[in-house]
CSV table of C-alpha atoms and ligand atoms in Angstrom, one decimal:
chain,number,residue,atom,x,y,z
A,10,UNK,CA,-143.3,60.0,-34.6
A,11,UNK,CA,-141.4,57.3,-36.5
A,12,UNK,CA,-138.9,54.8,-35.2
A,13,UNK,CA,-136.4,53.9,-37.8
A,14,UNK,CA,-134.4,50.8,-37.1
A,15,UNK,CA,-131.6,50.3,-39.7
A,16,UNK,CA,-129.4,47.3,-39.5
A,17,UNK,CA,-126.5,48.7,-41.5
A,18,UNK,CA,-124.7,52.0,-41.8
A,19,UNK,CA,-125.7,52.3,-45.5
A,20,UNK,CA,-129.4,52.0,-44.5
A,21,UNK,CA,-128.9,54.5,-41.7
A,22,UNK,CA,-127.3,57.1,-44.0
A,23,UNK,CA,-130.1,56.6,-46.5
A,24,UNK,CA,-132.7,57.3,-43.8
A,25,UNK,CA,-130.8,60.4,-42.7
A,26,UNK,CA,-130.6,61.7,-46.3
A,27,UNK,CA,-134.3,61.3,-46.6
A,28,UNK,CA,-135.2,62.4,-43.2
A,29,UNK,CA,-132.7,65.0,-42.0
A,30,UNK,CA,-135.1,65.8,-39.1
A,31,UNK,CA,-134.7,62.2,-37.7
A,32,UNK,CA,-132.9,62.4,-34.4
A,33,UNK,CA,-130.2,59.7,-34.0
A,34,UNK,CA,-130.3,57.7,-30.8
A,35,UNK,CA,-127.4,55.7,-29.6
A,36,UNK,CA,-127.2,55.1,-25.8
A,37,UNK,CA,-130.2,57.3,-25.4
A,38,UNK,CA,-128.7,58.9,-22.2
A,39,UNK,CA,-129.3,62.4,-23.5
A,40,UNK,CA,-132.1,61.8,-26.0
A,41,UNK,CA,-134.4,59.9,-23.6
A,42,UNK,CA,-134.1,62.5,-20.9
A,43,UNK,CA,-135.4,65.1,-23.4
A,44,UNK,CA,-138.2,62.8,-24.5
A,45,UNK,CA,-139.2,61.8,-21.0
A,46,UNK,CA,-139.5,65.4,-20.1
A,47,UNK,CA,-141.2,66.5,-23.3
A,48,UNK,CA,-138.3,68.8,-24.1
A,49,UNK,CA,-138.2,67.4,-27.6
A,50,UNK,CA,-140.6,65.8,-30.0
A,51,UNK,CA,-138.7,64.8,-33.0
A,52,UNK,CA,-140.5,63.7,-36.2
A,53,UNK,CA,-138.5,60.4,-36.1
A,54,UNK,CA,-135.9,58.6,-34.0
A,55,UNK,CA,-133.1,56.8,-35.8
A,56,UNK,CA,-131.8,53.9,-33.7
A,57,UNK,CA,-128.1,53.4,-34.2
A,58,UNK,CA,-127.7,50.4,-31.8
A,59,UNK,CA,-128.4,47.7,-34.3
A,60,UNK,CA,-125.6,48.7,-36.6
A,61,UNK,CA,-122.7,46.4,-36.0
A,62,UNK,CA,-120.2,48.6,-37.9
A,63,UNK,CA,-120.7,51.4,-35.3
A,64,UNK,CA,-120.0,49.1,-32.3
A,65,UNK,CA,-116.5,48.1,-33.2
A,66,UNK,CA,-113.1,49.7,-32.9
A,67,UNK,CA,-109.8,48.9,-34.6
A,68,UNK,CA,-106.3,50.2,-34.7
A,69,UNK,CA,-104.8,51.4,-37.9
A,70,UNK,CA,-101.8,53.6,-38.7
A,71,UNK,CA,-101.1,54.8,-35.1
A,72,UNK,CA,-104.7,55.7,-34.3
A,73,UNK,CA,-107.7,53.9,-32.8
A,74,UNK,CA,-110.9,54.3,-34.8
A,75,UNK,CA,-113.7,54.0,-32.3
A,76,UNK,CA,-117.2,53.3,-33.7
A,77,UNK,CA,-119.6,56.1,-32.7
A,78,UNK,CA,-121.8,53.6,-30.8
A,79,UNK,CA,-119.1,51.9,-28.6
A,80,UNK,CA,-120.2,52.5,-25.0
A,81,UNK,CA,-117.8,54.0,-22.4
A,82,UNK,CA,-117.6,50.8,-20.4
A,83,UNK,CA,-115.9,49.1,-23.4
A,84,UNK,CA,-113.5,52.1,-23.9
A,85,UNK,CA,-112.5,51.8,-20.3
A,86,UNK,CA,-112.0,48.0,-20.4
A,87,UNK,CA,-110.6,47.6,-23.9
A,88,UNK,CA,-108.7,50.8,-24.7
A,89,UNK,CA,-107.3,52.0,-21.4
A,90,UNK,CA,-103.7,51.1,-22.4
A,91,UNK,CA,-103.8,52.7,-25.8
A,92,UNK,CA,-105.9,55.8,-25.0
A,93,UNK,CA,-105.2,56.7,-21.4
A,94,UNK,CA,-106.8,60.2,-21.5
A,95,UNK,CA,-110.0,59.0,-23.1
A,96,UNK,CA,-110.3,56.0,-20.8
A,97,UNK,CA,-109.8,58.4,-17.8
A,98,UNK,CA,-112.5,60.8,-19.0
A,99,UNK,CA,-114.9,57.8,-19.7
A,100,UNK,CA,-114.4,56.6,-16.2
A,101,UNK,CA,-115.8,59.9,-14.8
A,102,UNK,CA,-119.0,59.8,-16.9
A,103,UNK,CA,-122.2,59.3,-14.8
A,104,UNK,CA,-122.7,55.9,-13.2
A,105,UNK,CA,-122.0,52.3,-14.4
A,106,UNK,CA,-125.5,52.2,-15.9
A,107,UNK,CA,-124.8,55.4,-17.8
A,108,UNK,CA,-121.3,54.2,-18.9
A,109,UNK,CA,-122.8,51.0,-20.1
A,110,UNK,CA,-125.0,52.9,-22.6
A,111,UNK,CA,-123.5,56.3,-23.2
A,112,UNK,CA,-121.1,56.7,-26.2
A,113,UNK,CA,-118.4,59.0,-27.4
A,114,UNK,CA,-120.6,59.5,-30.6
A,115,UNK,CA,-123.4,60.7,-28.3
A,116,UNK,CA,-121.2,63.0,-26.3
A,117,UNK,CA,-120.1,64.6,-29.6
A,118,UNK,CA,-123.7,64.6,-31.0
A,119,UNK,CA,-124.9,66.4,-27.8
A,120,UNK,CA,-121.9,68.8,-28.0
A,121,UNK,CA,-122.5,70.1,-24.5
A,122,UNK,CA,-119.7,72.3,-23.3
A,123,UNK,CA,-119.6,70.1,-20.3
A,124,UNK,CA,-119.2,66.7,-22.1
A,125,UNK,CA,-116.2,64.9,-20.4
A,126,UNK,CA,-114.6,63.5,-23.6
A,127,UNK,CA,-114.3,66.8,-25.4
A,128,UNK,CA,-111.1,68.2,-23.6
A,129,UNK,CA,-109.4,64.9,-24.1
A,130,UNK,CA,-110.3,64.6,-27.8
A,131,UNK,CA,-108.9,68.2,-28.3
A,132,UNK,CA,-105.8,67.6,-26.3
A,133,UNK,CA,-105.1,64.3,-27.9
A,134,UNK,CA,-105.6,65.6,-31.4
A,135,UNK,CA,-108.6,63.5,-32.3
A,136,UNK,CA,-110.6,63.6,-35.5
A,137,UNK,CA,-114.3,63.0,-35.9
A,138,UNK,CA,-115.4,60.9,-38.9
A,139,UNK,CA,-118.7,62.0,-40.4
A,140,UNK,CA,-120.6,60.2,-43.1
A,141,UNK,CA,-123.6,60.8,-45.4
A,142,UNK,CA,-124.8,59.3,-48.7
A,143,UNK,CA,-122.6,62.0,-50.2
A,144,UNK,CA,-119.4,60.4,-48.7
A,145,UNK,CA,-117.2,60.4,-45.6
A,146,UNK,CA,-115.1,63.3,-44.2
A,147,UNK,CA,-112.8,63.8,-41.3
A,148,UNK,CA,-113.3,66.8,-39.0
A,149,UNK,CA,-110.5,67.7,-36.6
A,150,UNK,CA,-111.9,67.9,-33.1
A,151,UNK,CA,-110.7,71.5,-33.0
A,152,UNK,CA,-113.2,72.4,-35.8
A,153,UNK,CA,-116.1,70.3,-34.5
A,154,UNK,CA,-117.5,72.4,-31.7
A,155,UNK,CA,-119.2,75.5,-33.0
A,156,UNK,CA,-121.3,76.8,-30.1
A,157,UNK,CA,-123.4,75.7,-27.1
A,158,UNK,CA,-124.8,72.3,-28.2
A,159,UNK,CA,-123.8,73.2,-31.8
A,160,UNK,CA,-121.4,71.2,-33.9
A,161,UNK,CA,-120.1,70.9,-37.5
A,162,UNK,CA,-122.4,68.1,-38.8
A,163,UNK,CA,-124.6,68.7,-41.8
A,164,UNK,CA,-128.3,67.7,-41.3
A,165,UNK,CA,-127.8,64.6,-43.4
A,166,UNK,CA,-124.6,63.4,-41.7
A,167,UNK,CA,-124.0,60.9,-38.9
A,168,UNK,CA,-120.9,60.6,-36.8
A,169,UNK,CA,-119.5,57.2,-37.7
A,170,UNK,CA,-116.3,57.1,-35.6
A,171,UNK,CA,-113.7,59.1,-33.8
A,172,UNK,CA,-110.0,58.7,-34.5
A,173,UNK,CA,-107.7,59.0,-31.5
A,174,UNK,CA,-104.0,58.8,-31.9
A,175,UNK,CA,-102.5,55.9,-29.8
A,176,UNK,CA,-99.9,57.0,-27.3
A,177,UNK,CA,-97.5,55.7,-24.8
A,178,UNK,CA,-96.9,59.2,-23.4
A,179,UNK,CA,-98.8,60.4,-20.4
A,180,UNK,CA,-102.2,62.0,-20.6
A,181,UNK,CA,-104.4,63.3,-17.8
A,182,UNK,CA,-108.0,64.4,-17.4
A,183,UNK,CA,-109.5,66.0,-14.3
A,184,UNK,CA,-112.8,67.4,-13.5
A,185,UNK,CA,-114.3,69.4,-10.7
A,186,UNK,CA,-117.7,68.3,-9.5
A,187,UNK,CA,-119.7,68.7,-6.4
A,188,UNK,CA,-119.3,65.1,-5.4
A,189,UNK,CA,-117.3,62.0,-6.5
A,190,UNK,CA,-119.8,60.3,-8.8
A,191,UNK,CA,-122.7,61.2,-11.1
A,192,UNK,CA,-121.8,64.8,-11.6
A,193,UNK,CA,-121.7,67.1,-14.6
A,194,UNK,CA,-118.4,69.0,-14.6
A,195,UNK,CA,-118.2,72.4,-13.1
A,196,UNK,CA,-115.0,72.6,-15.2
A,197,UNK,CA,-112.6,70.1,-16.6
A,198,UNK,CA,-109.2,69.9,-18.1
A,199,UNK,CA,-107.1,67.5,-20.2
A,200,UNK,CA,-103.4,67.5,-20.9
A,201,UNK,CA,-101.6,65.3,-23.4
A,202,UNK,CA,-97.8,65.1,-23.9
A,203,UNK,CA,-96.7,64.5,-27.5
A,204,UNK,CA,-93.0,63.9,-27.2
A,205,UNK,CA,-92.6,62.8,-30.8
A,206,UNK,CA,-93.8,66.2,-31.9
A,207,UNK,CA,-92.2,68.1,-29.0
A,208,UNK,CA,-95.5,69.4,-28.2
A,209,UNK,CA,-98.2,69.6,-25.4
A,210,UNK,CA,-101.9,69.5,-25.9
A,211,UNK,CA,-104.2,71.2,-23.4
A,212,UNK,CA,-108.0,71.8,-23.4
A,213,UNK,CA,-110.7,73.0,-21.1
A,214,UNK,CA,-114.3,71.9,-20.7
A,215,UNK,CA,-117.4,73.4,-19.1
A,216,UNK,CA,-115.7,76.8,-19.1
A,217,UNK,CA,-116.6,78.5,-22.3
A,218,UNK,CA,-119.5,78.2,-24.9
A,219,UNK,CA,-117.6,75.2,-26.4
A,220,UNK,CA,-114.9,72.9,-25.3
A,221,UNK,CA,-111.7,74.6,-26.4
A,222,UNK,CA,-107.9,74.2,-26.6
A,223,UNK,CA,-105.8,76.4,-24.4
A,224,UNK,CA,-103.5,77.4,-27.3
A,225,UNK,CA,-101.3,80.0,-25.5
A,226,UNK,CA,-100.7,77.5,-22.7
A,227,UNK,CA,-99.8,74.8,-25.2
A,228,UNK,CA,-97.4,77.1,-27.0
A,229,UNK,CA,-95.7,78.4,-23.9
A,230,UNK,CA,-95.1,75.0,-22.5
A,231,UNK,CA,-94.0,73.3,-25.7
A,232,UNK,CA,-91.5,76.2,-26.3
A,233,UNK,CA,-90.2,76.0,-22.7
A,234,UNK,CA,-89.7,72.2,-22.8
A,235,UNK,CA,-88.1,72.3,-26.2
A,236,UNK,CA,-85.7,75.2,-25.5
A,237,UNK,CA,-84.5,73.5,-22.3
A,238,UNK,CA,-84.0,70.2,-24.0
A,239,UNK,CA,-86.4,68.5,-21.6
A,240,UNK,CA,-88.1,66.1,-23.9
A,241,UNK,CA,-84.8,64.1,-24.0
A,242,UNK,CA,-83.7,64.8,-20.5
A,243,UNK,CA,-86.6,65.8,-18.3
A,244,UNK,CA,-86.1,67.6,-15.1
A,245,UNK,CA,-88.6,68.3,-12.4
A,246,UNK,CA,-90.7,71.2,-13.6
A,247,UNK,CA,-90.1,74.6,-12.1
A,248,UNK,CA,-93.0,75.9,-10.0
A,249,UNK,CA,-92.9,79.1,-12.1
A,250,UNK,CA,-93.5,77.1,-15.3
A,251,UNK,CA,-96.4,75.1,-13.9
A,252,UNK,CA,-97.9,78.3,-12.5
A,253,UNK,CA,-97.6,80.2,-15.8
A,254,UNK,CA,-99.1,77.2,-17.6
A,255,UNK,CA,-102.0,77.2,-15.1
A,256,UNK,CA,-102.5,81.0,-15.6
A,257,UNK,CA,-102.6,80.6,-19.4
A,258,UNK,CA,-105.1,77.8,-19.2
A,259,UNK,CA,-107.4,79.9,-17.0
A,260,UNK,CA,-107.1,82.8,-19.5
A,261,UNK,CA,-108.2,80.5,-22.3
A,262,UNK,CA,-111.5,80.0,-20.6
A,263,UNK,CA,-114.5,82.4,-20.8
A,264,UNK,CA,-116.8,80.8,-18.2
A,265,UNK,CA,-120.2,82.0,-17.0
A,266,UNK,CA,-121.6,82.3,-13.6
A,267,UNK,CA,-124.2,79.7,-13.0
A,268,UNK,CA,-125.7,77.5,-10.3
A,269,UNK,CA,-122.8,75.1,-10.4
A,270,UNK,CA,-120.0,77.8,-9.9
A,271,UNK,CA,-119.0,81.3,-10.5
A,272,UNK,CA,-116.8,82.3,-13.4
A,273,UNK,CA,-114.1,83.4,-11.0
A,274,UNK,CA,-114.1,80.0,-9.3
A,275,UNK,CA,-114.0,78.2,-12.6
A,276,UNK,CA,-110.9,80.2,-13.7
A,277,UNK,CA,-109.2,79.6,-10.4
A,278,UNK,CA,-110.1,75.9,-10.4
A,279,UNK,CA,-108.8,75.5,-14.0
A,280,UNK,CA,-105.4,77.0,-13.1
A,281,UNK,CA,-105.2,74.5,-10.2
A,282,UNK,CA,-106.3,71.5,-12.4
A,283,UNK,CA,-103.8,72.5,-15.1
A,284,UNK,CA,-100.9,72.8,-12.6
A,285,UNK,CA,-101.7,69.5,-10.9
A,286,UNK,CA,-102.4,67.4,-14.0
A,287,UNK,CA,-99.3,68.7,-15.7
A,288,UNK,CA,-97.3,67.8,-12.6
A,289,UNK,CA,-98.6,64.2,-12.7
A,290,UNK,CA,-98.1,63.8,-16.4
A,291,UNK,CA,-94.6,65.2,-16.2
A,292,UNK,CA,-93.6,63.1,-13.3
A,293,UNK,CA,-94.9,60.0,-15.2
A,294,UNK,CA,-93.0,61.1,-18.3
A,295,UNK,CA,-89.7,61.7,-16.4
A,296,UNK,CA,-90.1,58.2,-14.9
A,297,UNK,CA,-90.5,56.7,-18.4
A,298,UNK,CA,-87.6,58.5,-20.0
A,299,UNK,CA,-85.2,57.9,-17.1
B,1149,UNK,CA,-145.5,50.3,-33.3
B,1150,UNK,CA,-145.2,46.7,-32.2
B,1151,UNK,CA,-142.2,45.7,-30.0
B,1152,UNK,CA,-141.1,42.1,-29.5
B,1153,UNK,CA,-138.7,41.5,-26.7
B,1154,UNK,CA,-137.6,38.5,-24.5
B,1155,UNK,CA,-138.3,39.4,-20.9
B,1156,UNK,CA,-137.1,37.1,-18.1
B,1157,UNK,CA,-136.8,34.3,-20.6
B,1158,UNK,CA,-140.3,34.7,-22.1
B,1159,UNK,CA,-141.1,36.0,-25.5
B,1160,UNK,CA,-143.3,39.1,-25.1
B,1161,UNK,CA,-145.1,41.4,-27.5
B,1162,UNK,CA,-146.6,44.8,-27.0
B,1163,UNK,CA,-148.7,46.8,-29.5
B,1164,UNK,CA,-149.4,50.5,-29.9
B,1165,UNK,CA,-146.1,51.4,-28.3
B,1166,UNK,CA,-145.4,55.1,-28.7
B,1167,UNK,CA,-142.1,55.6,-30.5
B,1168,UNK,CA,-140.7,57.9,-27.9
B,1169,UNK,CA,-141.7,55.5,-25.1
B,1170,UNK,CA,-139.1,54.2,-22.7
B,1171,UNK,CA,-138.4,50.5,-22.0
B,1172,UNK,CA,-139.4,51.2,-18.3
B,1173,UNK,CA,-142.9,52.3,-19.4
B,1174,UNK,CA,-143.1,49.2,-21.6
B,1175,UNK,CA,-142.1,46.9,-18.8
B,1176,UNK,CA,-144.3,48.5,-16.0
B,1177,UNK,CA,-147.4,49.6,-17.9
B,1178,UNK,CA,-147.6,47.2,-20.8
B,1179,UNK,CA,-146.1,44.0,-19.6
B,1180,UNK,CA,-147.2,44.3,-16.0
B,1181,UNK,CA,-143.8,44.1,-14.5
B,1182,UNK,CA,-143.8,46.8,-11.8
B,1183,UNK,CA,-140.5,45.6,-10.1
B,1184,UNK,CA,-138.4,48.2,-11.8
B,1185,UNK,CA,-139.4,51.5,-10.3
B,1186,UNK,CA,-140.0,54.8,-12.0
B,1187,UNK,CA,-138.7,57.8,-10.0
B,1188,UNK,CA,-136.7,60.3,-11.9
B,1189,UNK,CA,-136.8,59.3,-15.6
B,1190,UNK,CA,-133.5,60.9,-16.1
B,1191,UNK,CA,-130.9,58.2,-15.2
B,1192,UNK,CA,-130.1,59.8,-11.8
B,1193,UNK,CA,-131.7,57.3,-9.3
B,1194,UNK,CA,-131.0,53.9,-10.8
B,1195,UNK,CA,-134.3,52.5,-9.4
B,1196,UNK,CA,-135.3,51.4,-12.9
B,1197,UNK,CA,-132.1,49.3,-13.5
B,1198,UNK,CA,-132.6,46.2,-15.5
B,1199,UNK,CA,-130.3,43.9,-17.6
B,1200,UNK,CA,-130.4,44.6,-21.3
B,1201,UNK,CA,-128.6,41.8,-23.1
B,1202,UNK,CA,-126.8,41.1,-19.8
B,1203,UNK,CA,-125.7,44.7,-19.3
B,1204,UNK,CA,-127.2,46.8,-16.4
B,1205,UNK,CA,-128.9,49.9,-17.8
B,1206,UNK,CA,-131.4,52.5,-16.7
B,1207,UNK,CA,-134.6,51.3,-18.4
B,1208,UNK,CA,-135.9,54.8,-18.4
B,1209,UNK,CA,-133.2,55.8,-20.8
B,1210,UNK,CA,-133.6,53.0,-23.3
B,1211,UNK,CA,-136.2,53.6,-26.1
B,1212,UNK,CA,-138.7,50.7,-26.1
B,1213,UNK,CA,-138.0,50.3,-29.8
B,1214,UNK,CA,-134.3,49.7,-29.0
B,1215,UNK,CA,-135.3,46.6,-27.0
B,1216,UNK,CA,-136.7,45.0,-30.1
B,1217,UNK,CA,-135.4,41.4,-30.4
B,1218,UNK,CA,-133.2,41.8,-27.3
B,1219,UNK,CA,-133.2,40.2,-23.9
B,1220,UNK,CA,-134.3,42.0,-20.8
B,1221,UNK,CA,-134.0,40.6,-17.3
B,1222,UNK,CA,-135.7,42.5,-14.5
B,1223,UNK,CA,-135.6,42.1,-10.8
B,1224,UNK,CA,-138.5,39.7,-11.1
B,1225,UNK,CA,-136.4,37.5,-13.3
B,1226,UNK,CA,-133.7,37.0,-10.7
B,1227,UNK,CA,-135.7,34.6,-8.7
B,1228,UNK,CA,-135.2,30.9,-9.4
B,1229,UNK,CA,-138.5,29.2,-9.1
B,1230,UNK,CA,-139.8,30.2,-5.7
B,1231,UNK,CA,-136.3,30.8,-4.3
B,1232,UNK,CA,-135.0,34.4,-4.1
B,1233,UNK,CA,-131.6,35.1,-5.6
B,1234,UNK,CA,-128.8,35.2,-2.9
B,1235,UNK,CA,-128.6,39.0,-3.5
B,1236,UNK,CA,-132.3,39.5,-2.9
B,1237,UNK,CA,-132.1,37.3,0.2
B,1238,UNK,CA,-129.2,39.2,1.6
B,1239,UNK,CA,-131.0,42.5,1.2
B,1240,UNK,CA,-133.8,41.1,3.3
B,1241,UNK,CA,-131.6,39.5,5.9
B,1242,UNK,CA,-129.2,42.5,6.3
B,1243,UNK,CA,-132.1,44.9,6.8
B,1244,UNK,CA,-131.2,46.8,3.6
B,1245,UNK,CA,-134.8,47.2,2.6
B,1246,UNK,CA,-136.9,49.9,4.2
B,1247,UNK,CA,-139.5,51.4,2.0
B,1248,UNK,CA,-138.1,49.2,-0.7
B,1249,UNK,CA,-138.4,51.7,-3.5
B,1250,UNK,CA,-134.7,51.7,-4.5
B,1251,UNK,CA,-134.3,47.9,-3.8
B,1252,UNK,CA,-135.0,46.5,-7.2
B,1253,UNK,CA,-132.5,48.7,-8.9
B,1254,UNK,CA,-129.9,48.1,-6.2
B,1255,UNK,CA,-130.4,44.4,-6.3
B,1256,UNK,CA,-129.8,44.3,-10.1
B,1257,UNK,CA,-126.7,46.5,-9.8
B,1258,UNK,CA,-125.3,44.4,-7.0
B,1259,UNK,CA,-126.2,41.2,-8.8
B,1260,UNK,CA,-124.1,42.4,-11.8
B,1261,UNK,CA,-121.3,43.4,-9.5
B,1262,UNK,CA,-121.0,40.0,-7.9
B,1263,UNK,CA,-121.2,38.3,-11.2
B,1264,UNK,CA,-118.2,40.2,-12.4
B,1265,UNK,CA,-116.3,40.6,-9.1
B,1266,UNK,CA,-117.1,37.8,-6.7
B,1267,UNK,CA,-115.2,39.4,-3.7
B,1268,UNK,CA,-115.6,43.1,-4.2
B,1269,UNK,CA,-113.7,45.6,-2.0
B,1270,UNK,CA,-115.7,48.4,-0.3
B,1271,UNK,CA,-114.6,51.0,-2.9
B,1272,UNK,CA,-115.6,48.6,-5.6
B,1273,UNK,CA,-119.1,48.2,-4.1
B,1274,UNK,CA,-119.5,51.9,-3.7
B,1275,UNK,CA,-118.4,52.5,-7.3
B,1276,UNK,CA,-120.8,49.9,-8.6
B,1277,UNK,CA,-123.7,51.3,-6.7
B,1278,UNK,CA,-122.9,55.0,-7.4
B,1279,UNK,CA,-125.8,55.2,-9.9
B,1280,UNK,CA,-128.4,54.1,-7.3
B,1281,UNK,CA,-130.0,56.4,-4.8
B,1282,UNK,CA,-131.7,55.4,-1.6
B,1283,UNK,CA,-133.5,57.9,0.6
B,1284,UNK,CA,-134.0,55.6,3.6
B,1285,UNK,CA,-131.1,53.4,4.6
B,1286,UNK,CA,-128.1,55.6,4.7
B,1287,UNK,CA,-126.4,53.0,2.5
B,1288,UNK,CA,-124.6,51.1,5.4
B,1289,UNK,CA,-127.2,48.3,5.4
B,1290,UNK,CA,-126.9,48.1,1.7
B,1291,UNK,CA,-123.2,47.7,1.8
B,1292,UNK,CA,-123.7,45.0,4.5
B,1293,UNK,CA,-126.2,43.3,2.2
B,1294,UNK,CA,-123.7,43.1,-0.7
B,1295,UNK,CA,-120.9,41.9,1.6
B,1296,UNK,CA,-123.3,39.3,3.0
B,1297,UNK,CA,-124.3,38.1,-0.5
B,1298,UNK,CA,-120.7,37.9,-1.6
B,1299,UNK,CA,-119.7,35.8,1.5
B,1300,UNK,CA,-122.7,33.5,1.0
B,1301,UNK,CA,-122.0,33.0,-2.6
B,1302,UNK,CA,-118.4,32.2,-1.8
B,1303,UNK,CA,-119.5,29.7,0.9
B,1304,UNK,CA,-122.0,28.1,-1.5
B,1305,UNK,CA,-119.6,28.0,-4.4
C,1632,FAD,C1,-127.5,60.5,-15.1
C,1632,FAD,C2,-126.6,61.1,-16.2
C,1632,FAD,C3,-125.3,61.4,-16.0
C,1632,FAD,C4,-124.5,61.9,-17.0
C,1632,FAD,N1,-123.2,62.2,-16.6
C,1632,FAD,C5,-122.4,62.6,-17.6
C,1632,FAD,C6,-121.0,62.9,-17.3
C,1632,FAD,O1,-120.6,62.8,-16.2
C,1632,FAD,N2,-120.2,63.4,-18.3
C,1632,FAD,C7,-120.7,63.5,-19.6
C,1632,FAD,O2,-120.0,63.9,-20.5
C,1632,FAD,N3,-122.0,63.3,-19.9
C,1632,FAD,C8,-122.8,62.8,-18.9
C,1632,FAD,N4,-124.1,62.5,-19.3
C,1632,FAD,C9,-124.6,62.8,-20.6
C,1632,FAD,C10,-124.6,61.6,-21.6
C,1632,FAD,O3,-124.5,60.3,-20.9
C,1632,FAD,C11,-123.4,61.6,-22.5
C,1632,FAD,O4,-123.4,62.9,-23.3
C,1632,FAD,C12,-123.2,60.5,-23.5
C,1632,FAD,O5,-122.0,60.4,-24.1
C,1632,FAD,C13,-124.3,60.5,-24.5
C,1632,FAD,O6,-124.2,59.3,-25.3
C,1632,FAD,P1,-125.4,58.4,-25.8
C,1632,FAD,O7,-125.0,57.4,-26.7
C,1632,FAD,O8,-126.3,58.1,-24.7
C,1632,FAD,O9,-126.2,59.6,-26.6
C,1632,FAD,P2,-127.7,59.8,-27.1
C,1632,FAD,O10,-128.5,60.2,-26.0
C,1632,FAD,O11,-128.2,58.6,-27.9
C,1632,FAD,O12,-127.4,61.0,-28.2
C,1632,FAD,C14,-127.0,62.2,-27.7
C,1632,FAD,C15,-127.0,63.3,-28.9
C,1632,FAD,O13,-126.1,62.9,-29.9
C,1632,FAD,C16,-126.8,62.6,-31.1
C,1632,FAD,N5,-126.1,61.4,-31.7
C,1632,FAD,C17,-125.9,60.2,-31.0
C,1632,FAD,N6,-125.1,59.5,-31.8
C,1632,FAD,C18,-124.9,60.2,-33.0
C,1632,FAD,C19,-124.2,59.9,-34.2
C,1632,FAD,N7,-123.6,58.7,-34.4
C,1632,FAD,N8,-124.2,60.8,-35.1
C,1632,FAD,C20,-124.8,62.0,-35.0
C,1632,FAD,N9,-125.5,62.3,-33.8
C,1632,FAD,C21,-125.5,61.4,-32.9
C,1632,FAD,C22,-128.2,62.4,-30.7
C,1632,FAD,O14,-129.1,62.7,-31.7
C,1632,FAD,C23,-128.4,63.3,-29.5
C,1632,FAD,O15,-128.5,64.7,-30.0
C,1632,FAD,C24,-125.0,62.0,-18.3
C,1632,FAD,C25,-126.3,61.6,-18.6
C,1632,FAD,C26,-127.1,61.2,-17.6
C,1632,FAD,C27,-128.5,60.8,-17.9
C,1633,FES,S1,-136.2,56.2,-13.1
C,1633,FES,FE1,-134.6,55.6,-14.3
C,1633,FES,S2,-132.8,56.2,-13.3
C,1633,FES,FE2,-134.4,57.1,-12.1
C,1634,FES,S1,-135.2,51.7,1.1
C,1634,FES,FE1,-136.4,53.5,0.7
C,1634,FES,S2,-135.4,54.4,-0.9
C,1634,FES,FE2,-134.1,52.9,-0.4
């Protein structure tokens, strides 16, 4: 095995072009578990933690560009005000030790259906920035997840950043786990209000082969809020609306039965999460507009 | 490969390090620092917690090669001369140490918490220690130890 230790992004991309089989390692919180248990013996490890460009974030044109190797702890501390949903999801990842190392880039690279940041990135309308020696491209989060632990990166590409629109509108993330801390999601849900576009974003995690948007639920609620003029003058949401939204979110999922929960439980839990988080987000929004 | 790393203030070098090896293995088996414990090797128990560039991490989840040119501080490095750190002392005095297996990781996690938050609330202590498992104490004594260390630090400051 080789251990590649580039100091710059250009060097890292050159390595990846030459050695597409090199496994990138950022926080290592997924990669090292696989190595420790001999589940993986890559030909090379490509350490991304020395690359300063990947450890910074900046704000430009209404979006925050977060370097792929910025750990969760810094997202929580530095970006909570601008990216409430992502900060909320980051707070639920593992333990302080895991959040000190784990990154959004790594969450995307692992592309586990249970990754906590995925529903938020989908609901918020985030874009994944990928680069290779051939150039840089932007992949909408919606197109990034292809299957269980499969994503849209080419073998010579690295995730360099994720672009998340800055918002002052409410966002919520909620996950069901078997206890309070240190749990992988049984299912999870994110909702983001986009008043400027009169639109609602909604996505589920851990409830299908990939994280996915709940498009029918998004369309139903966006139409409902727009036709009743509620973006300008919000009123308390009717129970029937919240319930319908929850049902449509549950219908977007195609969960499996596994040790963590049955498919039926996941669907039920998602409808409850969707109703509740929407309630919180809407209450928050009504307070802001009033 | 060769790895150079500063451990507890001392420049250390290890040769023939396997590229997939963890920092925990490097510390325990190559540098003779058995303080950080190896239990789960998957980030679940926190008994291997060390500071890496002043940030508490699970040493089992850091590749040894990632520690190149960085600074590591282990539970051994918290003592000042022959005096225990106040957090270490409080663990002993509060009876928070039974078999002691989880103690090094908890001490580092608690040490970091008190550095950041001198007077933590109980929920803050629980949150900070959520990544550390103990099979012996039932955690009450551990909470006592952190409260005791906080009050002593305040009195001393
Ligand atoms: C105890 C424990 C608890 C956890 N709890 C949670 C949880 O609650 N929620 C959750 O979502 N996750 C959880 N995880 C999983 C893990 O922490 C996250 O997936 C994390 O975001 C991974 O980030 P990392 O930087 O450590 O990734 P790494 O382990 O370094 O990499 C993960 C994958 O992404 C690839 N990769 C990394 N960076 C890039 C890049 N820039 N470009 C291309 N590919 C890249 C790697 O090759 C690898 O395949 C937990 C893990 C542990 C050990
Ligand atoms: S041995 Fe590292 S967390 Fe358990
Ligand atoms: S004292 Fe024995 S595991 Fe904690």
